[in-house]
PDB file of C-alpha atoms in Angstrom:
ATOM      1  CA  MET A  36      30.938 -22.551  -0.553  1.00  0.00           C
ATOM      2  CA  ALA A  37      30.261 -22.265  -3.904  1.00  0.00           C
ATOM      3  CA  PHE A  38      33.764 -22.611  -5.062  1.00  0.00           C
ATOM      4  CA  GLU A  39      33.458 -26.640  -4.226  1.00  0.00           C
ATOM      5  CA  LYS A  40      29.915 -27.016  -4.992  1.00  0.00           C
ATOM      6  CA  TYR A  41      31.074 -25.734  -8.679  1.00  0.00           C
ATOM      7  CA  ARG A  42      34.250 -27.285  -8.620  1.00  0.00           C
ATOM      8  CA  GLY A  43      36.221 -24.249  -9.710  1.00  0.00           C
ATOM      9  CA  ASP A  44      33.742 -23.421 -12.322  1.00  0.00           C
ATOM     10  CA  MET A  45      34.164 -19.676 -12.273  1.00  0.00           C
ATOM     11  CA  ASP A  46      31.226 -18.955 -14.550  1.00  0.00           C
ATOM     12  CA  LYS A  47      28.553 -21.033 -12.582  1.00  0.00           C
ATOM     13  CA  ILE A  48      30.307 -19.211  -9.542  1.00  0.00           C
ATOM     14  CA  TYR A  49      29.307 -16.075 -10.523  1.00  0.00           C
ATOM     15  CA  GLU A  50      25.571 -16.888 -11.386  1.00  0.00           C
ATOM     16  CA  SER A  51      25.281 -18.744  -7.810  1.00  0.00           C
ATOM     17  CA  VAL A  52      26.422 -15.992  -5.259  1.00  0.00           C
ATOM     18  CA  MET A  53      23.917 -13.259  -5.113  1.00  0.00           C
ATOM     19  CA  LEU A  54      24.467  -9.273  -5.380  1.00  0.00           C
ATOM     20  CA  CYS A  55      28.075  -9.984  -7.252  1.00  0.00           C
ATOM     21  CA  ASN A  56      29.256  -8.489 -10.136  1.00  0.00           C
ATOM     22  CA  VAL A  57      32.103  -9.973 -12.439  1.00  0.00           C
ATOM     23  CA  LEU A  58      33.916  -6.901 -12.709  1.00  0.00           C
ATOM     24  CA  ASP A  59      33.594  -6.019  -9.594  1.00  0.00           C
ATOM     25  CA  ASP A  60      34.644  -8.567  -7.918  1.00  0.00           C
ATOM     26  CA  ASP A  61      36.671 -11.034 -10.070  1.00  0.00           C
ATOM     27  CA  GLU A  62      39.817  -9.830  -8.531  1.00  0.00           C
ATOM     28  CA  ARG A  63      39.284 -10.193  -5.000  1.00  0.00           C
ATOM     29  CA  PHE A  64      36.807 -13.611  -5.323  1.00  0.00           C
ATOM     30  CA  ARG A  65      40.401 -14.841  -7.043  1.00  0.00           C
ATOM     31  CA  ALA A  66      42.287 -13.355  -3.951  1.00  0.00           C
ATOM     32  CA  ILE A  67      39.525 -15.207  -1.668  1.00  0.00           C
ATOM     33  CA  ILE A  68      40.567 -18.560  -3.701  1.00  0.00           C
ATOM     34  CA  ASP A  69      43.716 -18.600  -3.767  1.00  0.00           C
ATOM     35  CA  ARG A  70      44.298 -17.686   0.127  1.00  0.00           C
ATOM     36  CA  ALA A  71      41.707 -20.597   1.310  1.00  0.00           C
ATOM     37  CA  ILE A  72      43.405 -23.005  -1.304  1.00  0.00           C
ATOM     38  CA  ALA A  73      47.238 -21.799   0.184  1.00  0.00           C
ATOM     39  CA  ASP A  74      45.409 -22.601   3.857  1.00  0.00           C
ATOM     40  CA  GLY A  75      44.398 -25.660   2.813  1.00  0.00           C
ATOM     41  CA  LYS A  76      40.864 -24.980   3.234  1.00  0.00           C
ATOM     42  CA  ALA A  77      39.932 -24.844  -0.694  1.00  0.00           C
ATOM     43  CA  GLU A  78      40.377 -28.171  -3.240  1.00  0.00           C
ATOM     44  CA  LYS A  79      42.614 -26.821  -6.023  1.00  0.00           C
ATOM     45  CA  TYR A  80      40.603 -27.564  -9.124  1.00  0.00           C
ATOM     46  CA  LYS A  81      41.539 -27.915 -12.597  1.00  0.00           C
ATOM     47  CA  LYS A  82      38.752 -25.398 -14.188  1.00  0.00           C
ATOM     48  CA  TYR A  83      40.349 -22.879 -11.640  1.00  0.00           C
ATOM     49  CA  SER A  84      43.790 -23.694 -11.996  1.00  0.00           C
ATOM     50  CA  GLU A  85      44.048 -24.306 -15.348  1.00  0.00           C
ATOM     51  CA  GLU A  86      41.083 -21.779 -16.152  1.00  0.00           C
ATOM     52  CA  PRO A  87      42.097 -19.636 -19.820  1.00  0.00           C
ATOM     53  CA  GLU A  88      42.639 -15.791 -20.324  1.00  0.00           C
ATOM     54  CA  ARG A  89      40.662 -16.088 -22.670  1.00  0.00           C
ATOM     55  CA  LYS A  90      36.970 -17.573 -21.001  1.00  0.00           C
ATOM     56  CA  ARG A  91      37.988 -15.123 -18.643  1.00  0.00           C
ATOM     57  CA  GLN A  92      38.327 -12.048 -20.800  1.00  0.00           C
ATOM     58  CA  GLN A  93      34.832 -13.511 -22.726  1.00  0.00           C
ATOM     59  CA  ARG A  94      33.241 -13.095 -19.077  1.00  0.00           C
ATOM     60  CA  LEU A  95      34.400  -9.807 -18.362  1.00  0.00           C
ATOM     61  CA  LYS A  96      33.075  -8.667 -21.691  1.00  0.00           C
ATOM     62  CA  ARG A  97      30.008 -10.490 -21.293  1.00  0.00           C
ATOM     63  CA  ALA A  98      29.762  -8.486 -18.306  1.00  0.00           C
ATOM     64  CA  GLN A  99      30.432  -5.574 -19.742  1.00  0.00           C
ATOM     65  CA  LYS A 100      27.744  -5.488 -22.084  1.00  0.00           C
ATOM     66  CA  GLU A 101      25.405  -6.691 -19.425  1.00  0.00           C
ATOM     67  CA  ALA A 102      25.707  -3.510 -17.543  1.00  0.00           C
ATOM     68  CA  LYS A 103      25.621  -1.447 -20.683  1.00  0.00           C
ATOM     69  CA  GLU A 104      21.976  -3.132 -21.491  1.00  0.00           C
ATOM     70  CA  ALA A 105      21.383  -2.129 -17.894  1.00  0.00           C
ATOM     71  CA  GLU A 106      22.199   1.296 -18.078  1.00  0.00           C
ATOM     72  CA  GLU A 107      20.168   1.983 -21.438  1.00  0.00           C
ATOM     73  CA  ALA A 108      17.182   0.039 -19.878  1.00  0.00           C
ATOM     74  CA  ALA A 109      17.316   2.478 -17.204  1.00  0.00           C
ATOM     75  CA  LYS A 110      17.425   5.179 -19.399  1.00  0.00           C
ATOM     76  CA  GLU A 111      14.334   3.943 -21.282  1.00  0.00           C
ATOM     77  CA  LEU A 112      12.595   3.697 -18.018  1.00  0.00           C
ATOM     78  CA  GLU A 113      13.501   7.364 -16.806  1.00  0.00           C
ATOM     79  CA  GLU A 114      11.929   8.478 -20.433  1.00  0.00           C
ATOM     80  CA  LYS A 115       8.875   6.905 -20.046  1.00  0.00           C
ATOM     81  CA  GLU A 116       8.382   7.977 -16.220  1.00  0.00           C
ATOM     82  CA  GLU A 117       9.219  11.717 -17.529  1.00  0.00           C
ATOM     83  CA  GLU A 118       6.824  11.353 -20.505  1.00  0.00           C
ATOM     84  CA  ALA A 119       4.350  10.024 -18.318  1.00  0.00           C
ATOM     85  CA  LYS A 120       4.927  13.216 -16.042  1.00  0.00           C
ATOM     86  CA  GLY A 121       5.385  15.696 -18.571  1.00  0.00           C
ATOM     87  CA  THR A 122       8.243  17.438 -19.946  1.00  0.00           C
ATOM     88  CA  LYS A 123      10.934  18.760 -17.350  1.00  0.00           C
ATOM     89  CA  ALA A 124       9.375  22.620 -18.638  1.00  0.00           C
ATOM     90  CA  LYS A 125       6.159  21.660 -17.857  1.00  0.00           C
ATOM     91  CA  LYS A 126       6.849  20.518 -14.465  1.00  0.00           C
ATOM     92  CA  GLY A 127       7.940  23.442 -13.608  1.00  0.00           C
ATOM     93  CA  ARG A 128       4.775  25.224 -14.224  1.00  0.00           C
ATOM     94  CA  LYS A 129       2.909  22.555 -12.994  1.00  0.00           C
ATOM     95  CA  LYS A 130       4.061  22.796  -9.344  1.00  0.00           C
ATOM     96  CA  LYS A 131       3.010  26.517  -8.772  1.00  0.00           C
ATOM     97  CA  THR A 132      -0.727  25.949  -9.954  1.00  0.00           C
ATOM     98  CA  SER A 133      -0.675  21.832  -8.316  1.00  0.00           C
ATOM     99  CA  ALA A 134      -0.050  23.479  -5.049  1.00  0.00           C
ATOM    100  CA  MET A 135      -2.998  25.478  -5.342  1.00  0.00           C
ATOM    101  CA  ASP A 136      -4.483  22.272  -6.932  1.00  0.00           C
ATOM    102  CA  ASP A 137      -3.213  20.609  -3.807  1.00  0.00           C
ATOM    103  CA  ASN A 138      -5.215  23.043  -1.437  1.00  0.00           C
ATOM    104  CA  ALA A 139      -7.957  23.245  -3.264  1.00  0.00           C
ATOM    105  CA  LEU A 140      -8.141  19.420  -2.896  1.00  0.00           C
ATOM    106  CA  MET A 141      -7.523  19.325   0.516  1.00  0.00           C
ATOM    107  CA  ALA A 142      -9.775  21.913   1.310  1.00  0.00           C
ATOM    108  CA  LEU A 143     -12.843  19.249  -0.485  1.00  0.00           C
ATOM    109  CA  ILE A 144     -11.771  16.567   0.975  1.00  0.00           C
ATOM    110  CA  GLN A 145     -12.330  18.269   4.275  1.00  0.00           C
ATOM    111  CA  GLN A 146     -15.621  19.980   3.845  1.00  0.00           C
ATOM    112  CA  ARG A 147     -16.268  16.175   2.731  1.00  0.00           C
ATOM    113  CA  GLN A 148     -15.447  14.968   5.923  1.00  0.00           C
ATOM    114  CA  ALA A 149     -16.914  17.651   7.656  1.00  0.00           C
ATOM    115  CA  SER A 150     -20.371  16.804   6.492  1.00  0.00           C
ATOM    116  CA  ARG A 151     -19.791  13.373   6.822  1.00  0.00           C
ATOM    117  CA  ALA A 152     -19.577  13.377  10.584  1.00  0.00           C
ATOM    118  CA  GLU A 153     -22.592  15.682  10.806  1.00  0.00           C
ATOM    119  CA  SER A 154     -24.710  13.384   8.671  1.00  0.00           C
ATOM    120  CA  PHE A 155     -23.238  10.466  11.082  1.00  0.00           C
ATOM    121  CA  PHE A 156     -24.148  11.680  14.297  1.00  0.00           C
ATOM    122  CA  ASP A 157     -27.674  12.754  12.799  1.00  0.00           C
ATOM    123  CA  ARG A 158     -28.049   9.223  11.936  1.00  0.00           C
ATOM    124  CA  LEU A 159     -27.139   7.825  15.771  1.00  0.00           C
ATOM    125  CA  GLU A 160     -28.859  10.400  16.965  1.00  0.00           C
ATOM    126  CA  GLU A 161     -32.337   9.277  15.238  1.00  0.00           C
ATOM    127  CA  LYS A 162     -31.640   5.781  16.131  1.00  0.00           C
ATOM    128  CA  TYR A 163     -30.442   5.830  20.367  1.00  0.00           C
ATOM    129  CA  ALA A 164     -32.256   9.393  20.751  1.00  0.00           C
ATOM    130  CA  PRO A 165     -35.583   8.347  22.685  1.00  0.00           C
ATOM    131  CA  GLY A 166     -38.181   8.975  20.585  1.00  0.00           C
ATOM    132  CA  LYS A 167     -42.183   9.818  20.331  1.00  0.00           C
ATOM    133  CA  LYS A 168     -42.980   6.017  19.850  1.00  0.00           C
ATOM    134  CA  ARG A 169     -45.622   6.418  22.441  1.00  0.00           C
ATOM    135  CA  PRO A 170     -48.544   9.324  21.702  1.00  0.00           C
ATOM    136  CA  ALA A 171     -48.265  11.933  24.265  1.00  0.00           C
ATOM    137  CA  LYS A 172     -50.577  11.346  27.411  1.00  0.00           C
ATOM    138  CA  VAL A 173     -54.007  13.144  27.215  1.00  0.00           C
ATOM    139  CA  GLU A 174     -55.413  15.419  29.087  1.00  0.00           C
ATOM    140  CA  GLU A 175     -58.356  14.467  32.319  1.00  0.00           C
ATOM    141  CA  PRO A 176     -61.204  15.526  30.692  1.00  0.00           C
ATOM    142  CA  PRO A 177     -62.687  18.386  32.139  1.00  0.00           C
ATOM    143  CA  GLU A 178     -65.579  17.335  35.318  1.00  0.00           C
ATOM    144  CA  GLU A 179     -68.359  17.893  33.230  1.00  0.00           C
ATOM    145  CA  ALA A 180     -67.592  15.279  31.099  1.00  0.00           C
ATOM    146  CA  PHE A 181     -67.584  12.380  34.159  1.00  0.00           C
ATOM    147  CA  GLU A 182     -70.821  14.183  34.679  1.00  0.00           C
ATOM    148  CA  ALA A 183     -72.482  13.291  31.641  1.00  0.00           C
ATOM    149  CA  THR A 184     -70.936   9.835  31.533  1.00  0.00           C
ATOM    150  CA  ALA A 185     -72.110   8.884  35.120  1.00  0.00           C
ATOM    151  CA  ALA A 186     -75.899  10.598  34.427  1.00  0.00           C
ATOM    152  CA  ARG A 187     -76.290   7.756  31.463  1.00  0.00           C
ATOM    153  CA  ARG A 188     -75.070   4.946  33.055  1.00  0.00           C
ATOM    154  CA  SER A 189     -77.728   5.923  35.568  1.00  0.00           C
ATOM    155  CA  SER A 190     -80.536   6.460  33.267  1.00  0.00           C
ATOM    156  CA  LYS A 191     -79.713   2.719  31.623  1.00  0.00           C
ATOM    157  CA  LYS A 192     -79.229   1.389  34.965  1.00  0.00           C
ATOM    158  CA  LYS A 193     -83.059   2.912  35.483  1.00  0.00           C
ATOM    159  CA  LYS A 194     -84.888   1.659  32.061  1.00  0.00           C
ATOM    160  CA  ALA A 195     -83.266  -1.866  32.641  1.00  0.00           C
ATOM    161  CA  GLN A 196     -84.890  -2.006  36.328  1.00  0.00           C
ATOM    162  CA  ALA A 197     -88.244  -1.116  34.736  1.00  0.00           C
TER     163      ALA A 197
END
């Protein structure tokens, strides 16, 4: 428990407990701590029991100042975001043209995807389809060509024998 860890120092307790807010949680924390002290579950520390009212008020003022700074920072952030997107009047006009621009953009994207798919399938077909790696089969020569070749051979044999 943070109360025991920091020996009743409420400033340190608020710093260590996650998501607590001094403005919202001070009364609740004090009620829980008082009940724990009364039940004997927590020790009564001097820093807690004798905490001056002035210190408590300073803690509350500090928390209010931090909350105000956080609100101002949030407003500045909103204003910067609005400036980046344009003014509110321009936003209304942009929505109409923006819808048309979005439709045109979607059509362009779909068209590019379709052309990519076509070229992809063309490349696959080119790569894996049976191609013309071997020359086409040559038709048989006519019968006269066989006879002419046979005649040449026989004439060469006769010359060689003679």
